């Protein structure tokens, strides 16, 4: 969607791997599917924000070649705790709609 909505804003998806199992799934499933797609996936191992809150992996969505953050997310243990099932996974995310609207507005440069 970002590639279609704001291609000139150079959207990027950043991932911080917090768990070896997630790293394996990224390598064998996610990265091959994304390939050289229009929104590149960047590793961000130095990210500190959200560690201890997110489990497995944290995500960040940026525009302007990584300079402006418009979204964040990651895996949480909320549903696992609620259901008493350690295998349960929950991926949450959000996008700042006001920032997205600003970069997507016709005639505006991000």
PDB file of C-alpha atoms in Angstrom:
ATOM      1  CA  UNK A   1       0.000   0.000   0.000  1.00  0.00           C
ATOM      2  CA  UNK A   2       2.799   2.423   0.881  1.00  0.00           C
ATOM      3  CA  UNK A   3       4.521   1.814  -2.427  1.00  0.00           C
ATOM      4  CA  UNK A   4       1.296   2.773  -4.232  1.00  0.00           C
ATOM      5  CA  UNK A   5       0.264   5.635  -1.965  1.00  0.00           C
ATOM      6  CA  UNK A   6       3.565   7.418  -1.351  1.00  0.00           C
ATOM      7  CA  UNK A   7       6.176   6.102  -3.808  1.00  0.00           C
ATOM      8  CA  UNK A   8       8.007   9.442  -3.947  1.00  0.00           C
ATOM      9  CA  UNK A   9       8.356   9.422  -0.153  1.00  0.00           C
ATOM     10  CA  UNK A  10      10.679   6.382  -0.358  1.00  0.00           C
ATOM     11  CA  UNK A  11       8.916   4.207   2.262  1.00  0.00           C
ATOM     12  CA  UNK A  12      10.941   1.639   4.185  1.00  0.00           C
ATOM     13  CA  UNK A  13      10.158  -1.184   6.566  1.00  0.00           C
ATOM     14  CA  UNK A  14      12.675  -1.690   9.376  1.00  0.00           C
ATOM     15  CA  UNK A  15      12.841  -4.876  11.436  1.00  0.00           C
ATOM     16  CA  UNK A  16      14.589  -5.563  14.718  1.00  0.00           C
ATOM     17  CA  UNK A  17      14.867  -9.276  15.432  1.00  0.00           C
ATOM     18  CA  UNK A  18      14.615 -10.112  19.122  1.00  0.00           C
ATOM     19  CA  UNK A  19      14.395 -13.902  18.846  1.00  0.00           C
ATOM     20  CA  UNK A  20      16.294 -16.530  16.845  1.00  0.00           C
ATOM     21  CA  UNK A  21      13.109 -18.300  15.714  1.00  0.00           C
ATOM     22  CA  UNK A  22      11.762 -15.093  14.202  1.00  0.00           C
ATOM     23  CA  UNK A  23      15.124 -14.567  12.526  1.00  0.00           C
ATOM     24  CA  UNK A  24      14.808 -17.995  10.895  1.00  0.00           C
ATOM     25  CA  UNK A  25      11.250 -17.272   9.651  1.00  0.00           C
ATOM     26  CA  UNK A  26      12.330 -13.913   8.253  1.00  0.00           C
ATOM     27  CA  UNK A  27      15.169 -15.597   6.379  1.00  0.00           C
ATOM     28  CA  UNK A  28      13.232 -18.535   4.950  1.00  0.00           C
ATOM     29  CA  UNK A  29       9.787 -17.008   4.395  1.00  0.00           C
ATOM     30  CA  UNK A  30       9.464 -13.216   4.633  1.00  0.00           C
ATOM     31  CA  UNK A  31      12.601 -12.010   2.868  1.00  0.00           C
ATOM     32  CA  UNK A  32      12.106 -14.277  -0.178  1.00  0.00           C
ATOM     33  CA  UNK A  33       8.493 -13.078  -0.498  1.00  0.00           C
ATOM     34  CA  UNK A  34       9.477  -9.411  -0.315  1.00  0.00           C
ATOM     35  CA  UNK A  35      12.479  -9.831  -2.586  1.00  0.00           C
ATOM     36  CA  UNK A  36      13.448  -6.598  -4.290  1.00  0.00           C
ATOM     37  CA  UNK A  37       9.936  -5.192  -3.861  1.00  0.00           C
ATOM     38  CA  UNK A  38       9.039  -1.510  -3.856  1.00  0.00           C
ATOM     39  CA  UNK A  39       9.330  -1.130  -0.058  1.00  0.00           C
ATOM     40  CA  UNK A  40      12.719  -2.380   1.108  1.00  0.00           C
ATOM     41  CA  UNK A  41      13.202  -4.283   4.364  1.00  0.00           C
ATOM     42  CA  UNK A  42      16.080  -2.957   6.471  1.00  0.00           C
ATOM     43  CA  UNK A  43      17.577  -4.671   9.476  1.00  0.00           C
ATOM     44  CA  UNK A  44      17.741  -2.423  12.528  1.00  0.00           C
ATOM     45  CA  UNK A  45      19.583  -4.441  15.221  1.00  0.00           C
ATOM     46  CA  UNK A  46      20.605  -1.287  17.106  1.00  0.00           C
ATOM     47  CA  UNK A  47      16.985  -0.358  17.951  1.00  0.00           C
ATOM     48  CA  UNK A  48      16.505  -0.126  21.724  1.00  0.00           C
ATOM     49  CA  UNK A  49      12.973   1.256  21.929  1.00  0.00           C
ATOM     50  CA  UNK A  50      10.390  -1.431  22.621  1.00  0.00           C
ATOM     51  CA  UNK A  51      12.794  -4.105  23.844  1.00  0.00           C
ATOM     52  CA  UNK A  52      11.088  -5.911  26.699  1.00  0.00           C
ATOM     53  CA  UNK A  53       7.708  -4.818  25.352  1.00  0.00           C
ATOM     54  CA  UNK A  54       7.857  -6.473  21.952  1.00  0.00           C
ATOM     55  CA  UNK A  55       8.654 -10.176  21.709  1.00  0.00           C
ATOM     56  CA  UNK A  56      10.347 -11.801  18.754  1.00  0.00           C
ATOM     57  CA  UNK A  57      10.533  -8.769  16.479  1.00  0.00           C
ATOM     58  CA  UNK A  58       9.800  -5.060  16.337  1.00  0.00           C
ATOM     59  CA  UNK A  59       8.874  -3.132  13.201  1.00  0.00           C
ATOM     60  CA  UNK A  60       9.162   0.462  12.142  1.00  0.00           C
ATOM     61  CA  UNK A  61       7.781   2.145   9.022  1.00  0.00           C
ATOM     62  CA  UNK A  62       9.531   5.235   7.702  1.00  0.00           C
ATOM     63  CA  UNK A  63       9.460   7.575   4.736  1.00  0.00           C
ATOM     64  CA  UNK A  64      11.994  10.083   3.426  1.00  0.00           C
ATOM     65  CA  UNK A  65      14.654   7.390   3.117  1.00  0.00           C
ATOM     66  CA  UNK A  66      14.287   6.400   6.757  1.00  0.00           C
ATOM     67  CA  UNK A  67      14.307   9.891   8.239  1.00  0.00           C
ATOM     68  CA  UNK A  68      10.632  10.224   9.216  1.00  0.00           C
ATOM     69  CA  UNK A  69       8.816   7.534  11.199  1.00  0.00           C
ATOM     70  CA  UNK A  70       5.154   6.986  10.364  1.00  0.00           C
ATOM     71  CA  UNK A  71       4.503   3.589  11.968  1.00  0.00           C
ATOM     72  CA  UNK A  72       5.594   1.131  14.608  1.00  0.00           C
ATOM     73  CA  UNK A  73       4.713  -2.343  15.814  1.00  0.00           C
ATOM     74  CA  UNK A  74       5.846  -5.802  16.767  1.00  0.00           C
ATOM     75  CA  UNK A  75       4.860  -9.056  18.389  1.00  0.00           C
ATOM     76  CA  UNK A  76       3.418  -8.928  21.899  1.00  0.00           C
ATOM     77  CA  UNK A  77       2.564 -11.597  24.449  1.00  0.00           C
ATOM     78  CA  UNK A  78      -0.885 -10.138  25.208  1.00  0.00           C
ATOM     79  CA  UNK A  79      -2.960 -12.946  23.715  1.00  0.00           C
ATOM     80  CA  UNK A  80      -0.584 -15.643  24.982  1.00  0.00           C
ATOM     81  CA  UNK A  81      -1.059 -14.387  28.540  1.00  0.00           C
ATOM     82  CA  UNK A  82      -4.792 -13.910  28.097  1.00  0.00           C
ATOM     83  CA  UNK A  83      -5.340 -17.402  26.710  1.00  0.00           C
ATOM     84  CA  UNK A  84      -2.674 -19.154  28.773  1.00  0.00           C
ATOM     85  CA  UNK A  85      -1.099 -20.447  25.548  1.00  0.00           C
ATOM     86  CA  UNK A  86       2.600 -19.727  25.050  1.00  0.00           C
ATOM     87  CA  UNK A  87       2.307 -20.576  21.347  1.00  0.00           C
ATOM     88  CA  UNK A  88      -0.215 -17.798  20.715  1.00  0.00           C
ATOM     89  CA  UNK A  89       1.166 -14.889  18.668  1.00  0.00           C
ATOM     90  CA  UNK A  90      -0.112 -11.332  18.329  1.00  0.00           C
ATOM     91  CA  UNK A  91       1.335  -8.805  15.891  1.00  0.00           C
ATOM     92  CA  UNK A  92       0.302  -5.209  16.533  1.00  0.00           C
ATOM     93  CA  UNK A  93       1.041  -2.123  14.479  1.00  0.00           C
ATOM     94  CA  UNK A  94      -0.053   1.436  13.928  1.00  0.00           C
ATOM     95  CA  UNK A  95       0.427   4.132  11.329  1.00  0.00           C
ATOM     96  CA  UNK A  96       0.286   7.834  12.128  1.00  0.00           C
ATOM     97  CA  UNK A  97      -2.491   8.790   9.733  1.00  0.00           C
ATOM     98  CA  UNK A  98      -1.745  12.516   9.960  1.00  0.00           C
ATOM     99  CA  UNK A  99       1.844  11.903   8.846  1.00  0.00           C
ATOM    100  CA  UNK A 100       0.741   9.523   6.125  1.00  0.00           C
ATOM    101  CA  UNK A 101      -1.776  12.086   4.882  1.00  0.00           C
ATOM    102  CA  UNK A 102       0.931  14.738   4.834  1.00  0.00           C
ATOM    103  CA  UNK A 103       3.271  12.714   2.624  1.00  0.00           C
ATOM    104  CA  UNK A 104       0.406  11.451   0.435  1.00  0.00           C
ATOM    105  CA  UNK A 105      -1.179  14.869  -0.223  1.00  0.00           C
ATOM    106  CA  UNK A 106      -1.161  15.739  -3.923  1.00  0.00           C
ATOM    107  CA  UNK A 107       1.425  18.327  -4.855  1.00  0.00           C
ATOM    108  CA  UNK A 108       3.335  17.949  -1.608  1.00  0.00           C
ATOM    109  CA  UNK A 109       6.832  16.670  -1.365  1.00  0.00           C
ATOM    110  CA  UNK A 110       7.515  14.633   1.740  1.00  0.00           C
TER     111      UNK A 110
END
